[in-house]
């Protein structure tokens, strides 16, 4: 306390000057219409700026909540879409039609960790076995395939990204239906490779690459990317095809984990056919 009084005593003239300055400004503003108008307008602008800043901050946090709700709603609508239902023999579709049985469900999940610069990249999502998430479930966004669930805890799951040397996504060229595999050899995270496409096929730049539906992780038709380049190495019977991924893996926020309701039944039949 004593130090404060010492400081005020030393700075007495400075504070006195400030007080007189403020007093002078008040007198000028009160007794001069022009200056009073400028002061009021400046005050209004400053107040408006402060209010706008607070509103923007408030809208930002509310927008995060709205994005979460939209992601969950999109997942619900995807689950109800006709193309994710397994058809028996009817040409008519009703939501509860006995001729159609739901095959896929979509669960919205937020990305809490992600990498794109490593050779083997992973994601962590904020949904786990409490939400019905299981190993080997596919993960995608509205713009394309993301990866496959590799490990699950109560509230989180780990996903092998498409940008991982262990990732192999069954895919096909949409125009021809020719089946291949999408892999990533490292380097630029925007580009991957489509392998096992025979040379009798005639691909073109811009051809769409989608999931084949041949695995239990993904339904048929989810976008993966487009052909950016292709060539035939001397002596090869297959193309070397470069694809540009449709999803930007460096800006993922919300994803959909894909539940194949018929997975166990399909795997059971697969074991029966192979004799395993």
Coordinates of C-alpha atoms in Angstrom, one line a residue:
X1 CA 0.0 0.0 0.0
X2 CA 2.8 2.4 0.9
X3 CA 4.4 1.7 -2.5
X4 CA 1.2 2.7 -4.2
X5 CA 1.2 6.1 -2.4
X6 CA 4.9 6.6 -3.3
X7 CA 4.1 5.9 -7.0
X8 CA 1.1 8.2 -7.0
X9 CA 3.2 11.0 -5.4
X10 CA 5.9 10.6 -8.0
X11 CA 3.5 10.6 -10.9
X12 CA 1.3 13.3 -9.5
X13 CA 1.8 15.7 -12.4
X14 CA 1.2 13.0 -15.0
X15 CA -2.2 12.0 -13.5
X16 CA -3.2 15.7 -13.0
X17 CA -2.4 16.3 -16.7
X18 CA -4.6 13.3 -17.7
X19 CA -7.5 14.6 -15.5
X20 CA -7.3 18.0 -17.1
X21 CA -7.2 16.5 -20.6
X22 CA -10.3 14.5 -19.9
X23 CA -12.1 17.5 -18.4
X24 CA -11.2 19.6 -21.5
X25 CA -12.5 17.0 -23.9
X26 CA -15.7 16.7 -21.9
X27 CA -16.2 20.5 -22.1
X28 CA -15.5 20.6 -25.8
X29 CA -17.9 17.8 -26.5
X30 CA -20.7 19.3 -24.4
X31 CA -20.4 22.8 -25.8
X32 CA -19.7 22.1 -29.4
X33 CA -22.3 20.4 -31.6
X34 CA -19.8 19.3 -34.3
X35 CA -17.5 17.7 -31.8
X36 CA -20.4 16.2 -29.9
X37 CA -21.7 14.6 -33.1
X38 CA -18.3 13.1 -33.9
X39 CA -17.9 11.7 -30.4
X40 CA -21.3 10.1 -30.4
X41 CA -20.8 8.5 -33.8
X42 CA -17.4 7.2 -32.8
X43 CA -18.8 5.8 -29.6
X44 CA -21.6 4.1 -31.5
X45 CA -19.1 2.6 -34.0
X46 CA -16.9 1.4 -31.1
X47 CA -19.9 -0.1 -29.3
X48 CA -21.1 -1.7 -32.5
X49 CA -17.7 -3.2 -33.1
X50 CA -17.5 -4.7 -29.6
X51 CA -21.0 -6.1 -29.9
X52 CA -20.2 -7.6 -33.3
X53 CA -17.1 -9.3 -32.0
X54 CA -19.1 -10.8 -29.1
X55 CA -21.8 -11.9 -31.5
X56 CA -19.3 -13.5 -33.8
X57 CA -17.7 -15.4 -30.9
X58 CA -21.2 -16.6 -29.7
X59 CA -22.1 -17.6 -33.3
X60 CA -18.9 -19.6 -33.6
X61 CA -19.5 -21.7 -30.6
X62 CA -23.2 -22.2 -31.5
X63 CA -22.1 -23.1 -35.1
X64 CA -20.0 -26.0 -33.7
X65 CA -23.1 -27.4 -32.1
X66 CA -25.2 -26.9 -35.2
X67 CA -22.5 -28.7 -37.3
X68 CA -22.7 -31.6 -34.9
X69 CA -26.5 -31.7 -35.2
X70 CA -26.3 -31.5 -39.0
X71 CA -23.8 -34.4 -39.1
X72 CA -26.0 -36.6 -37.0
X73 CA -29.0 -35.7 -39.1
X74 CA -27.1 -36.5 -42.3
X75 CA -26.1 -39.9 -40.8
X76 CA -29.8 -40.6 -39.9
X77 CA -30.9 -39.7 -43.5
X78 CA -28.2 -41.8 -45.0
X79 CA -29.3 -44.8 -43.0
X80 CA -32.9 -44.4 -44.3
X81 CA -31.9 -44.0 -48.0
X82 CA -33.2 -46.6 -50.3
X83 CA -29.9 -47.6 -51.8
X84 CA -28.6 -48.8 -48.5
X85 CA -31.4 -51.4 -48.3
X86 CA -31.0 -55.0 -49.5
X87 CA -33.7 -55.8 -52.1
X88 CA -35.3 -59.3 -52.3
X89 CA -37.6 -59.3 -55.3
X90 CA -40.0 -56.4 -55.2
X91 CA -39.8 -53.4 -57.6
X92 CA -41.7 -51.2 -55.2
X93 CA -40.1 -49.6 -52.2
X94 CA -41.7 -48.7 -48.9
X95 CA -39.7 -47.9 -45.8
X96 CA -41.1 -50.9 -43.9
X97 CA -41.6 -53.1 -47.0
X98 CA -40.9 -56.8 -46.2
X99 CA -39.2 -57.1 -49.6
X100 CA -36.5 -54.6 -48.4
X101 CA -34.3 -55.1 -45.4
X102 CA -31.9 -52.4 -44.2
X103 CA -28.3 -53.4 -44.7
X104 CA -26.4 -50.3 -43.7
X105 CA -26.6 -47.8 -40.9
X106 CA -24.5 -44.7 -40.5
X107 CA -23.2 -43.3 -37.2
X108 CA -21.9 -39.7 -37.1
X109 CA -18.5 -39.4 -35.4
X110 CA -16.2 -36.4 -34.9
X111 CA -12.5 -36.6 -35.7
X112 CA -10.5 -35.9 -32.5
X113 CA -7.1 -36.8 -34.0
X114 CA -5.8 -37.1 -37.5
X115 CA -2.5 -37.2 -39.5
X116 CA -1.6 -37.0 -43.2
X117 CA 2.2 -36.5 -43.2
X118 CA 3.3 -39.9 -42.0
X119 CA 3.7 -43.1 -44.0
X120 CA 1.1 -44.8 -41.8
X121 CA -1.7 -42.4 -40.9
X122 CA -4.5 -43.0 -38.4
X123 CA -7.5 -41.2 -37.2
X124 CA -9.3 -41.3 -33.8
X125 CA -13.1 -40.7 -33.7
X126 CA -15.2 -39.9 -30.7
X127 CA -17.5 -43.0 -30.9
X128 CA -16.8 -46.5 -29.5
X129 CA -18.4 -49.8 -28.7
X130 CA -21.0 -48.0 -26.5
X131 CA -22.2 -46.6 -29.9
X132 CA -22.2 -50.0 -31.6
X133 CA -18.8 -49.4 -33.4
X134 CA -16.9 -52.5 -34.2
X135 CA -13.6 -53.3 -35.8
X136 CA -13.5 -53.4 -39.7
X137 CA -16.4 -51.0 -40.1
X138 CA -15.9 -48.5 -43.0
X139 CA -15.6 -44.8 -42.4
X140 CA -16.5 -42.1 -45.0
X141 CA -17.6 -38.5 -45.4
X142 CA -20.0 -36.9 -47.9
X143 CA -16.9 -36.4 -50.1
X144 CA -15.4 -39.8 -50.0
X145 CA -13.9 -42.8 -48.3
X146 CA -11.8 -42.2 -45.2
X147 CA -10.6 -45.6 -43.9
X148 CA -11.5 -48.7 -41.8
X149 CA -11.9 -49.0 -38.0
X150 CA -8.9 -50.9 -36.6
X151 CA -9.4 -50.7 -32.8
X152 CA -12.3 -49.8 -30.5
X153 CA -12.6 -48.7 -26.9
X154 CA -15.8 -47.7 -25.0
X155 CA -15.9 -44.1 -26.3
X156 CA -13.4 -43.9 -29.1
X157 CA -12.2 -45.8 -32.1
X158 CA -9.0 -45.8 -34.1
X159 CA -9.2 -45.8 -37.9
X160 CA -6.6 -46.9 -40.5
X161 CA -6.6 -44.0 -42.9
X162 CA -6.7 -44.5 -46.6
X163 CA -3.2 -42.8 -46.3
X164 CA -1.6 -45.9 -44.8
X165 CA 0.4 -48.7 -46.4
X166 CA -1.9 -51.3 -44.7
X167 CA -5.0 -49.7 -46.4
X168 CA -6.5 -51.6 -49.3
X169 CA -9.9 -50.5 -50.5
X170 CA -11.8 -52.6 -53.0
X171 CA -12.8 -50.2 -55.8
X172 CA -14.0 -50.1 -59.3
X173 CA -14.0 -47.7 -62.3
X174 CA -17.7 -46.6 -62.3
X175 CA -18.0 -46.4 -66.0
X176 CA -16.7 -49.9 -66.7
X177 CA -17.4 -51.8 -63.4
X178 CA -13.8 -53.1 -63.6
X179 CA -12.6 -54.1 -60.1
X180 CA -9.3 -53.0 -58.6
X181 CA -7.7 -51.9 -55.3
X182 CA -6.9 -48.4 -54.1
X183 CA -3.6 -48.1 -52.2
X184 CA -1.4 -45.2 -51.1
X185 CA 2.3 -45.3 -51.7
X186 CA 3.1 -42.2 -49.5
X187 CA 4.0 -38.7 -50.6
X188 CA 1.2 -36.3 -51.6
X189 CA -1.9 -37.0 -49.4
X190 CA -4.2 -35.9 -52.2
X191 CA -3.2 -38.7 -54.6
X192 CA -3.3 -42.5 -54.5
X193 CA -3.1 -45.5 -56.9
X194 CA -5.6 -47.8 -58.4
X195 CA -4.0 -51.2 -59.1
X196 CA -5.0 -54.5 -60.8
X197 CA -6.8 -52.8 -63.7
X198 CA -6.1 -54.9 -66.9
X199 CA -4.8 -53.2 -70.1
X200 CA -7.8 -54.2 -72.2
X201 CA -9.8 -51.5 -70.3
X202 CA -9.6 -48.0 -71.8
X203 CA -9.7 -45.5 -68.9
X204 CA -9.9 -41.8 -69.4
X205 CA -8.8 -38.9 -67.3
X206 CA -11.5 -37.9 -64.9
X207 CA -13.2 -41.3 -64.7
X208 CA -14.9 -41.8 -61.3
X209 CA -13.5 -44.4 -58.8
X210 CA -16.0 -45.8 -56.3
X211 CA -16.2 -48.6 -53.8
X212 CA -17.0 -51.9 -55.3
X213 CA -19.2 -53.3 -52.6
X214 CA -17.1 -56.5 -52.5
X215 CA -16.0 -56.0 -48.9
X216 CA -18.2 -55.9 -45.8
X217 CA -16.7 -52.6 -44.8
X218 CA -18.3 -50.4 -47.5
X219 CA -21.4 -50.5 -49.6
X220 CA -21.1 -50.1 -53.4
X221 CA -20.9 -46.6 -54.8
X222 CA -19.1 -44.5 -52.2
X223 CA -16.9 -42.0 -54.0
X224 CA -13.1 -42.5 -53.7
X225 CA -11.7 -40.2 -56.4
X226 CA -11.1 -39.6 -60.1
X227 CA -8.4 -40.8 -62.5
X228 CA -5.6 -38.1 -62.7
X229 CA -3.1 -40.1 -64.7
X230 CA -2.5 -43.6 -66.1
X231 CA 0.1 -45.5 -68.1
X232 CA 1.3 -49.0 -69.0
X233 CA 4.8 -49.9 -68.0
X234 CA 6.7 -52.0 -70.5
X235 CA 5.9 -55.7 -70.1
X236 CA 3.0 -55.0 -67.6
X237 CA -0.5 -56.5 -68.1
X238 CA -2.0 -53.9 -65.7
X239 CA -2.2 -50.1 -65.7
X240 CA -0.4 -47.8 -63.4
X241 CA -3.2 -45.5 -62.5
X242 CA -3.0 -42.4 -60.3
X243 CA -6.2 -41.2 -58.7
X244 CA -6.9 -37.9 -57.0
X245 CA -8.8 -38.5 -53.8
X246 CA -12.2 -36.8 -53.6
X247 CA -11.9 -36.2 -49.8
X248 CA -9.4 -33.7 -48.4
X249 CA -8.0 -35.8 -45.6
X250 CA -6.2 -32.8 -44.0
X251 CA -9.5 -31.0 -43.2
X252 CA -11.7 -33.8 -41.8
X253 CA -14.1 -32.8 -39.0
X254 CA -17.1 -35.2 -39.0
X255 CA -17.3 -38.6 -40.5
X256 CA -19.8 -41.5 -40.8
X257 CA -19.0 -44.9 -39.5
X258 CA -20.7 -47.5 -41.7
X259 CA -22.5 -50.5 -40.0
X260 CA -23.1 -53.4 -42.3
X261 CA -26.0 -55.1 -40.5
X262 CA -25.6 -58.2 -42.7
X263 CA -21.8 -58.5 -42.2
X264 CA -21.9 -61.6 -40.0
X265 CA -24.3 -63.4 -42.4
X266 CA -22.1 -62.6 -45.4
X267 CA -18.9 -63.7 -43.6
X268 CA -20.6 -67.0 -42.5
X269 CA -21.5 -67.7 -46.2
X270 CA -18.0 -66.7 -47.3
X271 CA -16.5 -69.3 -44.9
X272 CA -18.9 -71.9 -46.2
X273 CA -17.9 -71.3 -49.8
X274 CA -14.1 -71.3 -49.1
X275 CA -14.3 -74.3 -46.7
X276 CA -12.6 -72.4 -43.8

